[in-house]
Every structure is written in structure tokens, then in C-alpha cells.
Short mmCIF file of C-alpha atoms and ligand atoms in Angstrom, two decimals:
data_model
loop_
_atom_site.label_atom_id
_atom_site.label_comp_id
_atom_site.label_asym_id
_atom_site.label_seq_id
_atom_site.Cartn_x
_atom_site.Cartn_y
_atom_site.Cartn_z
CA MET K 1 -21.73 18.95 -149.29
CA SER K 2 -25.06 20.15 -147.95
CA SER K 3 -26.84 17.62 -145.73
CA ALA K 4 -29.76 17.33 -148.24
CA SER K 5 -27.48 16.62 -151.18
CA GLY K 6 -25.38 14.47 -148.89
CA ARG K 7 -28.41 12.39 -148.09
CA ARG K 8 -29.36 12.11 -151.75
CA ASP K 9 -25.84 11.01 -152.61
CA LEU K 10 -25.98 8.45 -149.86
CA LEU K 11 -29.34 7.04 -151.00
CA ARG K 12 -28.07 6.75 -154.56
CA TRP K 13 -24.94 5.08 -153.29
CA LEU K 14 -26.89 2.59 -151.12
CA ALA K 15 -29.20 1.79 -154.03
CA ALA K 16 -26.14 0.76 -155.98
CA ALA K 17 -25.07 -1.62 -153.20
CA PRO K 18 -26.29 -4.76 -155.03
CA LEU K 19 -23.24 -4.17 -157.34
CA ALA K 20 -21.43 -5.88 -154.52
CA ALA K 21 -22.89 -9.07 -155.85
CA SER K 22 -20.59 -8.85 -158.87
CA VAL K 23 -17.64 -9.09 -156.47
CA LEU K 24 -16.88 -12.68 -155.79
CA GLY K 25 -15.11 -12.96 -152.42
CA ALA K 26 -12.56 -15.50 -151.49
CA GLY K 27 -13.67 -17.61 -148.48
CA PRO K 28 -12.14 -17.02 -145.07
CA PRO K 29 -8.84 -18.84 -144.47
CA ALA K 30 -9.29 -21.91 -142.22
CA TRP K 31 -7.03 -20.51 -139.45
CA GLY K 32 -9.27 -17.46 -139.18
CA ARG K 33 -12.37 -19.34 -138.12
CA ALA K 34 -13.96 -19.27 -134.69
CA ARG K 35 -15.60 -22.61 -133.91
CA GLY K 36 -19.32 -22.14 -134.58
CA GLY K 37 -18.78 -18.40 -134.65
CA ARG K 38 -17.70 -18.43 -131.02
CA LEU K 39 -14.33 -17.65 -129.43
CA PRO K 40 -13.72 -18.54 -125.77
CA GLY K 41 -13.06 -15.27 -123.94
CA VAL K 42 -15.28 -13.25 -126.31
CA GLU K 43 -18.96 -13.00 -125.47
CA LYS K 44 -20.51 -12.00 -128.85
CA PRO K 45 -20.86 -14.28 -131.81
CA LEU K 46 -18.09 -13.88 -134.40
CA PRO K 47 -19.62 -15.11 -137.67
CA ASP K 48 -17.05 -16.24 -140.31
CA ASP K 49 -18.25 -13.78 -142.92
CA ALA K 50 -17.70 -10.83 -140.58
CA PHE K 51 -14.61 -11.73 -138.48
CA THR K 52 -11.16 -13.22 -138.67
CA VAL K 53 -10.04 -14.59 -135.33
CA ARG K 54 -6.46 -13.86 -134.33
CA GLY K 55 -5.58 -15.42 -130.98
CA THR K 56 -7.71 -13.78 -128.32
CA ASN K 57 -8.78 -11.10 -130.78
CA ALA K 58 -11.31 -10.77 -133.64
CA GLU K 59 -10.65 -8.58 -136.64
CA THR K 60 -13.58 -7.25 -138.66
CA ARG K 61 -13.34 -8.33 -142.28
CA PHE K 62 -13.11 -4.98 -144.09
CA PRO K 63 -15.60 -6.00 -146.81
CA ALA K 64 -18.18 -6.54 -144.02
CA PHE K 65 -18.28 -2.76 -143.50
CA ARG K 66 -19.77 -2.43 -146.99
CA GLY K 67 -23.43 -1.23 -146.70
CA THR K 68 -23.02 -0.33 -143.00
CA GLY K 69 -23.34 3.30 -142.05
CA ALA K 70 -20.71 5.69 -140.69
CA LEU K 71 -21.14 4.01 -137.31
CA THR K 72 -20.04 0.41 -136.91
CA PRO K 73 -22.80 -1.84 -135.61
CA ARG K 74 -21.80 -3.18 -132.21
CA SER K 75 -22.04 -6.75 -133.53
CA LEU K 76 -19.39 -5.97 -136.23
CA PHE K 77 -16.92 -4.05 -134.03
CA PHE K 78 -13.46 -5.65 -133.78
CA VAL K 79 -12.42 -7.08 -130.41
CA ARG K 80 -8.89 -6.63 -129.04
CA ASN K 81 -8.55 -8.53 -125.78
CA HIS K 82 -5.21 -9.11 -124.06
CA THR K 83 -6.91 -11.91 -122.12
CA ARG K 84 -10.69 -12.44 -121.97
CA THR K 85 -13.82 -10.39 -121.65
CA PRO K 86 -14.89 -10.17 -118.00
CA VAL K 87 -18.65 -10.29 -117.54
CA LEU K 88 -19.22 -7.60 -114.95
CA ASP K 89 -22.35 -6.50 -113.10
CA GLU K 90 -22.83 -2.74 -113.02
CA ARG K 91 -24.37 -3.05 -109.50
CA ASP K 92 -20.99 -4.27 -108.20
CA TRP K 93 -18.92 -1.84 -110.24
CA ARG K 94 -17.36 1.32 -108.91
CA LEU K 95 -14.49 3.48 -110.08
CA THR K 96 -11.70 4.21 -107.67
CA LEU K 97 -9.50 7.27 -108.14
CA TRP K 98 -6.36 7.35 -106.05
CA GLY K 99 -2.81 8.63 -105.84
CA SER K 100 -0.50 11.52 -105.12
CA GLY K 101 -2.20 13.73 -107.72
CA LEU K 102 -5.40 14.04 -105.65
CA ARG K 103 -5.71 16.86 -103.19
CA GLY K 104 -6.99 14.68 -100.35
CA ARG K 105 -4.57 11.87 -101.16
CA HIS K 106 -7.19 9.28 -100.25
CA PRO K 107 -9.09 7.15 -102.66
CA VAL K 108 -12.39 8.40 -104.02
CA HIS K 109 -15.08 6.01 -105.23
CA ILE K 110 -17.80 6.68 -107.84
CA GLY K 111 -20.51 4.08 -108.37
CA TYR K 112 -22.25 3.32 -111.69
CA GLY K 113 -25.43 5.19 -110.72
CA GLN K 114 -23.40 8.25 -109.58
CA LEU K 115 -21.54 8.27 -112.91
CA ARG K 116 -24.76 7.99 -114.87
CA SER K 117 -26.23 10.89 -112.97
CA MET K 118 -23.39 13.24 -113.92
CA PRO K 119 -23.72 15.46 -117.01
CA SER K 120 -23.04 13.36 -120.10
CA VAL K 121 -21.52 14.07 -123.52
CA THR K 122 -21.63 12.13 -126.79
CA LEU K 123 -18.70 11.73 -129.11
CA THR K 124 -18.31 9.93 -132.43
CA ALA K 125 -14.90 8.44 -132.71
CA VAL K 126 -13.07 5.53 -134.21
CA ILE K 127 -11.08 3.19 -131.96
CA GLU K 128 -8.20 1.75 -133.94
CA CYS K 129 -5.48 -0.60 -132.73
CA ALA K 130 -1.91 0.83 -133.08
CA GLY K 131 -1.03 -2.35 -135.01
CA ASN K 132 -3.90 -2.12 -137.52
CA GLY K 133 -2.51 -2.99 -140.92
CA ARG K 134 0.56 -4.63 -139.29
CA SER K 135 0.62 -7.67 -141.61
CA LEU K 136 1.14 -5.32 -144.60
CA PHE K 137 4.61 -4.46 -143.36
CA THR K 138 5.42 -8.01 -144.37
CA THR K 139 3.10 -8.70 -147.34
CA GLN K 140 3.59 -5.28 -148.99
CA GLN K 141 7.00 -4.13 -147.77
CA GLY K 142 8.78 -7.46 -147.16
CA GLU K 143 9.63 -6.47 -143.54
CA GLN K 144 9.55 -8.66 -140.41
CA VAL K 145 7.37 -7.43 -137.54
CA SER K 146 6.04 -9.10 -134.35
CA GLY K 147 2.50 -8.94 -133.05
CA THR K 148 -1.09 -9.77 -134.11
CA PRO K 149 -1.07 -9.90 -137.89
CA TRP K 150 -4.05 -7.59 -138.45
CA THR K 151 -4.94 -6.64 -142.00
CA MET K 152 -7.07 -3.40 -142.07
CA GLY K 153 -10.00 -4.32 -139.85
CA ALA K 154 -8.77 -3.51 -136.32
CA ILE K 155 -10.87 -0.48 -136.39
CA GLY K 156 -14.55 0.58 -135.82
CA ALA K 157 -16.40 3.85 -135.38
CA ALA K 158 -19.04 4.40 -132.72
CA ARG K 159 -21.08 7.06 -131.01
CA TRP K 160 -19.95 6.95 -127.39
CA ARG K 161 -21.84 8.50 -124.52
CA GLY K 162 -20.45 9.04 -121.11
CA VAL K 163 -18.92 11.50 -118.67
CA ARG K 164 -15.95 13.68 -119.35
CA LEU K 165 -12.92 12.35 -117.52
CA ARG K 166 -12.18 15.96 -116.63
CA ASP K 167 -15.48 16.15 -114.60
CA VAL K 168 -14.64 12.98 -112.74
CA LEU K 169 -11.09 14.12 -111.94
CA TYR K 170 -12.30 17.46 -110.65
CA ARG K 171 -14.92 15.77 -108.56
CA ALA K 172 -12.22 13.53 -107.09
CA GLY K 173 -10.12 16.53 -106.12
CA LEU K 174 -7.46 16.80 -108.87
CA ALA K 175 -4.40 18.61 -107.51
CA GLY K 176 -2.57 21.21 -109.55
CA SER K 177 0.56 19.15 -109.25
CA ALA K 178 -0.90 16.12 -111.08
CA VAL K 179 0.93 15.19 -114.29
CA ASP K 180 -0.30 11.72 -115.30
CA VAL K 181 -3.40 9.60 -114.86
CA MET K 182 -3.45 5.79 -115.40
CA PRO K 183 -6.70 3.96 -116.01
CA ARG K 184 -6.55 0.21 -115.37
CA GLY K 185 -8.89 -2.53 -116.59
CA LEU K 186 -10.70 -5.17 -114.50
CA ASP K 187 -9.81 -7.99 -116.93
CA ASP K 188 -7.31 -10.68 -115.95
CA GLU K 189 -3.60 -9.96 -115.61
CA PHE K 190 -1.71 -10.24 -118.90
CA THR K 191 1.15 -12.68 -119.08
CA ALA K 192 4.06 -12.27 -121.60
CA ASP K 193 6.83 -14.85 -121.89
CA GLY K 194 5.56 -16.51 -118.67
CA VAL K 195 5.72 -13.30 -116.63
CA SER K 196 2.63 -11.41 -115.42
CA LEU K 197 2.68 -7.75 -116.44
CA GLY K 198 -0.38 -7.02 -114.29
CA ARG K 199 -3.63 -5.64 -115.47
CA VAL K 200 -3.84 -3.63 -118.69
CA ARG K 201 -3.04 0.03 -117.88
CA ARG K 202 -1.39 2.92 -119.65
CA PRO K 203 -0.66 6.45 -118.49
CA LEU K 204 -2.21 9.48 -120.06
CA PRO K 205 -0.84 13.02 -119.55
CA VAL K 206 -3.24 15.16 -117.50
CA ALA K 207 -3.47 17.61 -120.38
CA LYS K 208 -5.03 14.93 -122.60
CA ALA K 209 -7.19 13.63 -119.78
CA LEU K 210 -8.65 17.08 -119.23
CA ASP K 211 -9.11 17.73 -122.92
CA ASP K 212 -11.49 15.33 -124.70
CA VAL K 213 -11.27 11.92 -122.93
CA ILE K 214 -14.56 10.39 -121.79
CA LEU K 215 -15.58 7.53 -119.49
CA ALA K 216 -18.14 5.88 -121.84
CA TYR K 217 -21.08 3.75 -120.77
CA GLU K 218 -22.97 3.71 -124.06
CA MET K 219 -22.05 2.66 -127.60
CA ASN K 220 -24.38 3.61 -130.49
CA GLY K 221 -27.19 4.40 -128.03
CA GLU K 222 -27.08 1.23 -126.01
CA PRO K 223 -25.15 0.14 -122.92
CA LEU K 224 -21.60 -0.97 -123.82
CA PRO K 225 -21.45 -4.64 -124.82
CA TYR K 226 -19.44 -6.87 -122.53
CA ASP K 227 -16.65 -7.19 -125.10
CA HIS K 228 -16.24 -3.46 -125.53
CA GLY K 229 -15.86 -2.56 -121.88
CA PHE K 230 -19.17 -2.94 -120.02
CA PRO K 231 -20.01 -1.22 -117.71
CA VAL K 232 -17.52 1.64 -118.38
CA ARG K 233 -14.52 2.19 -120.66
CA VAL K 234 -12.18 5.02 -121.40
CA VAL K 235 -12.41 6.55 -124.90
CA VAL K 236 -9.41 8.60 -125.90
CA PRO K 237 -10.21 10.25 -129.22
CA SER K 238 -7.53 10.13 -131.94
CA TRP K 239 -5.06 8.08 -129.84
CA ILE K 240 -4.03 4.51 -130.44
CA GLY K 241 -6.59 1.93 -129.22
CA ILE K 242 -4.61 0.78 -126.16
CA ALA K 243 -5.28 4.17 -124.53
CA SER K 244 -9.02 3.42 -124.54
CA VAL K 245 -8.92 1.10 -121.50
CA LYS K 246 -11.95 -1.20 -121.30
CA TRP K 247 -13.70 -2.37 -118.03
CA VAL K 248 -11.94 0.48 -116.18
CA GLY K 249 -11.86 -0.17 -112.42
CA ASP K 250 -9.44 2.41 -111.08
CA ILE K 251 -7.50 5.44 -112.19
CA GLU K 252 -4.24 6.36 -110.56
CA VAL K 253 -3.64 10.11 -110.50
CA SER K 254 -0.03 11.00 -109.95
CA ASP K 255 2.14 14.06 -109.33
CA ALA K 256 5.06 12.18 -110.92
CA PRO K 257 5.26 10.56 -114.44
CA LEU K 258 3.80 7.05 -114.55
CA ALA K 259 4.95 4.04 -116.53
CA SER K 260 3.55 0.65 -117.45
CA PRO K 261 4.67 -2.06 -119.93
CA TRP K 262 2.14 -0.57 -122.31
CA ASN K 263 4.08 2.67 -122.65
CA THR K 264 7.61 1.27 -122.18
CA ARG K 265 7.90 -2.20 -123.67
CA PHE K 266 4.95 -1.92 -126.12
CA TYR K 267 3.50 0.95 -128.08
CA ARG K 268 6.73 2.69 -128.91
CA LEU K 269 8.66 2.49 -132.18
CA PHE K 270 11.72 0.20 -131.98
CA GLY K 271 14.23 -0.70 -134.63
CA PRO K 272 17.23 0.64 -136.49
CA ASP K 273 15.46 3.81 -137.57
CA HIS K 274 14.51 4.71 -133.98
CA PRO K 275 16.39 5.72 -130.83
CA PRO K 276 17.99 2.79 -128.97
CA GLY K 277 15.41 2.85 -126.12
CA GLY K 278 12.59 3.27 -128.64
CA SER K 279 10.64 6.39 -129.60
CA ALA K 280 8.50 8.33 -127.17
CA PRO K 281 5.35 6.44 -126.21
CA LEU K 282 2.91 6.49 -129.10
CA THR K 283 -0.04 8.78 -128.78
CA ARG K 284 -1.97 9.77 -131.93
CA GLN K 285 -3.05 7.34 -134.63
CA THR K 286 -2.21 7.99 -138.24
CA ILE K 287 -3.98 8.29 -141.68
CA LYS K 288 -5.35 5.36 -143.63
CA SER K 289 -7.83 4.23 -146.28
CA ALA K 290 -9.05 0.86 -147.43
CA LEU K 291 -11.31 -0.84 -149.90
CA GLU K 292 -14.39 -2.77 -148.78
CA LEU K 293 -13.46 -5.56 -151.12
CA PRO K 294 -12.19 -9.11 -150.40
CA TRP K 295 -8.43 -9.55 -150.98
CA ASP K 296 -7.95 -11.19 -154.40
CA ALA K 297 -11.61 -10.47 -155.35
CA THR K 298 -12.65 -11.48 -158.82
CA LEU K 299 -14.32 -8.73 -160.92
CA ALA K 300 -16.00 -9.02 -164.31
CA ALA K 301 -14.39 -7.31 -167.28
CA GLY K 302 -16.63 -4.76 -169.00
CA GLU K 303 -19.07 -4.52 -166.09
CA ARG K 304 -19.46 -1.41 -164.04
CA THR K 305 -18.28 -2.05 -160.48
CA ARG K 306 -18.72 0.32 -157.61
CA LEU K 307 -15.50 0.35 -155.54
CA THR K 308 -16.28 1.44 -152.02
CA GLY K 309 -14.09 2.05 -148.98
CA ARG K 310 -13.38 4.13 -145.91
CA ALA K 311 -10.80 6.74 -145.02
CA TRP K 312 -9.77 8.23 -141.69
CA SER K 313 -7.13 10.36 -140.08
CA ALA K 314 -6.40 11.09 -136.44
CA ALA K 315 -4.89 14.48 -137.12
CA ALA K 316 -7.76 16.22 -138.93
CA PRO K 317 -10.86 15.49 -140.95
CA VAL K 318 -10.29 13.70 -144.23
CA ARG K 319 -10.09 16.19 -147.17
CA GLY K 320 -10.15 13.74 -150.07
CA VAL K 321 -9.54 10.24 -151.33
CA GLU K 322 -7.96 9.35 -154.64
CA VAL K 323 -8.24 5.96 -156.34
CA SER K 324 -5.96 4.24 -158.83
CA THR K 325 -7.08 1.27 -160.89
CA ASP K 326 -3.80 0.82 -162.71
CA GLY K 327 -1.34 0.08 -159.94
CA GLY K 328 -0.67 3.71 -159.08
CA THR K 329 0.08 5.43 -162.42
CA ARG K 330 -3.13 7.50 -162.67
CA TRP K 331 -5.24 8.75 -159.81
CA ARG K 332 -8.76 10.20 -159.78
CA PRO K 333 -10.89 11.54 -156.92
CA ALA K 334 -13.35 9.30 -155.17
CA ARG K 335 -16.71 10.61 -154.08
CA LEU K 336 -17.10 11.11 -150.31
CA HIS K 337 -20.37 10.03 -148.78
CA ASP K 338 -20.11 11.55 -145.34
CA VAL K 339 -19.24 15.02 -144.13
CA PRO K 340 -15.66 14.48 -142.94
CA ARG K 341 -15.28 15.04 -139.25
CA ARG K 342 -12.48 14.87 -136.77
CA HIS K 343 -12.23 11.47 -135.05
CA GLY K 344 -14.63 9.74 -137.49
CA TRP K 345 -14.23 8.11 -140.85
CA VAL K 346 -15.75 8.75 -144.24
CA ARG K 347 -17.21 6.39 -146.76
CA TRP K 348 -16.12 6.87 -150.34
CA SER K 349 -16.83 5.30 -153.73
CA ALA K 350 -15.52 5.27 -157.26
CA ASP K 351 -17.07 3.52 -160.21
CA TRP K 352 -14.86 1.42 -162.42
CA VAL K 353 -15.31 -0.71 -165.54
CA PRO K 354 -12.44 -3.15 -165.54
CA PRO K 355 -11.27 -3.04 -169.15
CA ARG K 356 -9.76 -6.46 -169.72
CA PRO K 357 -9.04 -9.73 -167.94
CA GLY K 358 -5.92 -10.05 -165.83
CA PRO K 359 -4.50 -9.19 -162.44
CA VAL K 360 -4.88 -5.58 -161.27
CA THR K 361 -3.67 -3.67 -158.20
CA LEU K 362 -6.21 -1.23 -156.79
CA LEU K 363 -5.06 1.64 -154.58
CA SER K 364 -6.70 4.33 -152.47
CA ARG K 365 -4.94 7.32 -150.93
CA ALA K 366 -6.36 9.66 -148.29
CA THR K 367 -5.40 13.25 -147.60
CA ASP K 368 -6.53 15.15 -144.48
CA ARG K 369 -7.14 18.86 -143.88
CA HIS K 370 -3.73 19.27 -142.33
CA GLY K 371 -2.14 18.15 -145.57
CA ASN K 372 -1.19 14.65 -144.35
CA VAL K 373 -1.19 12.20 -147.25
CA GLN K 374 -0.75 8.46 -147.09
CA PRO K 375 2.85 7.64 -148.13
CA ALA K 376 3.81 4.85 -150.55
CA ARG K 377 5.76 3.17 -147.75
CA ALA K 378 5.25 3.04 -144.00
CA ALA K 379 8.17 3.62 -141.60
CA HIS K 380 9.30 0.20 -140.38
CA ASN K 381 9.36 -0.59 -136.64
CA THR K 382 9.85 -4.00 -135.14
CA GLN K 383 6.42 -4.21 -133.50
CA GLY K 384 4.62 -3.08 -136.68
CA TYR K 385 2.77 -0.06 -135.38
CA LEU K 386 1.22 2.82 -137.36
CA PHE K 387 1.07 1.31 -140.82
CA ASP K 388 -0.06 4.29 -142.89
CA ALA K 389 1.02 3.37 -146.42
CA VAL K 390 -1.29 3.21 -149.46
CA VAL K 391 -2.67 -0.31 -149.54
CA ARG K 392 -1.95 -2.25 -152.72
CA HIS K 393 -5.11 -4.34 -153.09
CA PRO K 394 -4.86 -7.23 -155.61
CA VAL K 395 -7.89 -8.28 -157.67
CA THR K 396 -8.35 -10.43 -160.73
CA VAL K 397 -10.49 -9.33 -163.64
CA VAL K 398 -12.07 -12.24 -165.56
N1 LIG L 1 -8.53 -2.53 -122.12
C1 LIG L 1 -8.41 -3.62 -121.37
N2 LIG L 1 -8.78 -3.52 -120.03
N3 LIG L 1 -7.92 -4.82 -121.84
C2 LIG L 1 -7.50 -4.86 -123.16
O1 LIG L 1 -7.13 -5.98 -123.58
N4 LIG L 1 -7.17 -3.72 -125.30
C3 LIG L 1 -6.85 -2.40 -125.83
C4 LIG L 1 -7.97 -1.40 -125.57
N5 LIG L 1 -8.37 -1.45 -124.16
C5 LIG L 1 -7.59 -3.72 -123.98
C6 LIG L 1 -8.20 -2.58 -123.42
C7 LIG L 1 -6.54 -2.35 -127.23
S1 LIG L 1 -4.97 -2.83 -127.66
C8 LIG L 1 -7.40 -1.88 -128.14
S2 LIG L 1 -6.99 -1.71 -129.78
C9 LIG L 1 -8.82 -1.52 -127.78
O2 LIG L 1 -9.04 -1.71 -126.37
C10 LIG L 1 -9.85 -2.35 -128.53
O3 LIG L 1 -11.15 -2.03 -128.19
P1 LIG L 1 -12.30 -2.99 -128.61
O4 LIG L 1 -11.99 -4.38 -128.21
O5 LIG L 1 -13.55 -2.44 -127.99
O6 LIG L 1 -12.41 -2.91 -130.12
#
């Protein structure tokens, strides 16, 4: 669509937003409440109507995206913390690059001011947890999985500004022999089953590091919030969220492959359908779409309802979204409200007049420009990563 007609479409669509009032949402489940909208270990408020708290993490309620733009406001962005948000001072912060993959083989330090004075780039990209949608393996496919039981809201899109990791690596003296780099966070060590696994860190192949990875210090035009990595985080476009290490303090640069629990024990596919030691470490995210509608919403029969949602794919821009209002028998195209772009997501809508009272399953299915289509079923793995199946969204028409 042209940008002028795109803007007109968008204005019309936003004008119809009060239709949301006809959607009666179910209240948040008691276990998902943060006391007084606060969660120890997370700095920002987590109001009940916007977040579901899951352990140390906060999932954005997908219906809360309705009416927001293509960029997720910082206040609404999901938080995935292995431990707790460290409140750091940029004046004390510096990045250390070290390891056998640097020509000088001695550590190189870059302060916050030095980083900010380097040429910057901006990049619009979603960050999405590898386990986003995990609970649907159980609720929709009847399969057991372990891990945080996210629904669809462990994702957000932002405009990141920062310095290309490539520029920082070259400045530090990247050797031709380097194969992996491993950013590490300054948050507390993570303990699993009583054993410390050290600080959050995960290797990245040099080829990806030199391609499109940035060290971001701004999110949607403002300094990063504490919870999202202040003063500096890694942003690895199209890869699973764990690659985008927050509060980065050092980067090991190595001339031999690196490993950490986050690419050996976690973030691989395990289970009967996968190799005994697990798949290769996960890299790219998958393709998804979801409705901005409460689960089990109540809709009025005979009244026009605007179904809205989002679709995204890590492989290529979204090409289209189809919607079914009869449990998957018939499909029709939804209208897209953003120009689909790589790394971002698109808003979509479809009008529907529920014909008669009763339970209905609503579905949406995204396709991308590489021909990837959401399948009816996601491939099971014991840790519930990469749920890409069409979501079966129950509503009741009254
Ligand atoms: N980086 C550090 N240092 N510590 C963390 O706990 N969580 C990772 C990643 N980077 C994490 C981290 C995971 S699993 C995800 S999905 C994203 O951060 C979440 O980013 P957000 O909290 O800004 O949404």
C-alpha cells in the first residue's frame, strides 16, 4: 500500500477502535497479579490490565497491544529476567572485549560516552522469547513442556538505536581467526536446581555478529529503561530473545567455538523427535500471529466486531494474514495496517458479525514472503520452544 493510503487505512482503523468496548474481557487470573502492580526485581510498574506476572517475568497481555502502534510502548514491553533487573549507572559502565579472537589478546574497554560518540544506527525489530506461546503446546496440543508458561505476549517491537557490534569489534582489533563472540550480562548469576550457571551469556557466530547485531542504548527514542538493559543491551534481529543480552558488561571474542548453558542445556530442541543431544542451538525465531482479544472473550451476536491482531515472521516480511471465524473451515484475508518489514510485525484487522450465540473458535494464519505459513500443529520439544502453530482462540457469542 502507498504510505498515504496506508495512513488513511490506519486512521479509519483507529477510529473504529471503540468497537473494542463490545468485547468483554475476562479478568486476570489471581496467580497472574503483581502486588500493587509491582514485582520485586522489576523496576517498572506492571499494571494488572497490561501484564501477567510469571515468576521473575512479566508477559504483556496480548489484548493490551490493541490501539498501540507498530512500536510497543516501553511501559508495555514484556520483561524476561533470569534474576532481577540491576539498576546501573552509565557513568560506572564500560564494556570489556577480551579473548583469543582479538589481535592484541589483551582486554579493550569502551566507556558509555565513547560508545555514544561512535556512529549510530537505528533498527526496528521485535524481541521475542524462544518460549513465546509455550503454554499452547499443552492447552492446544495436549503435550507436556517445561518452562515459563507464556501465552502469546512474550514479544514486543521497538526502534532500537545504538552502535553496530561490527564497529565495536573492529575497534577492539578483531582477529581474522575469531569464530564466536559471547556477550555477558551484568545481572546476578542464575541458579538452576541449586547450582549457579554464572551470568547470562550466549555465544554468537562472528558472521552474525558482523552482520546486523547492534549494541543498543535507546529504545523508541529514549534511553533504555532499566528493565530492558540500561545502559546497553545487545539486539540480535530475528534471533530468539536470549541472544539479545541485556545489561551487557563484557564480550568474549574467541578463536575457538564457545559454549554456555544457554546454548547447550537450554535453547535447543530436545525430545523424541530430535537428536539425542538435542538439535543445534536455536538461532532464528519463527512465524506467528495472534488476536488482540481476551481469551474466552464474550462477543455480541448480530453486532459488527472488528477483530484485530498482529503477525510477524523472523524469516521475511509478512505477506498476508487469513482469518477463520468458523473453527478453520473457511478462511478470508485480513487487512494489513502496516507496510510489512523484515524484523517488525504488522497489525491486521477483519470485521465480523457473529451470526448466532454459542462458542466459536477464531483463528488467524500468517504467511511470509518466503512462503512460510503457520502450521496447524507445532513440532513438540520438551522445553516448548518455537511454538508456531495457528492459535485456536475461543470466544463465546451471546
Ligand atoms: N539478558 C540478561 N543479561 N539477563 C536475562 O535474564 N533474558 C533474555 C534476554 N536477555 C536476559 C537477557 C531473554 S530469555 C529474553 S526473551 C530477552 O532478554 C527479553 O528482553 P526484555 O526483557 O527486554 O523483553
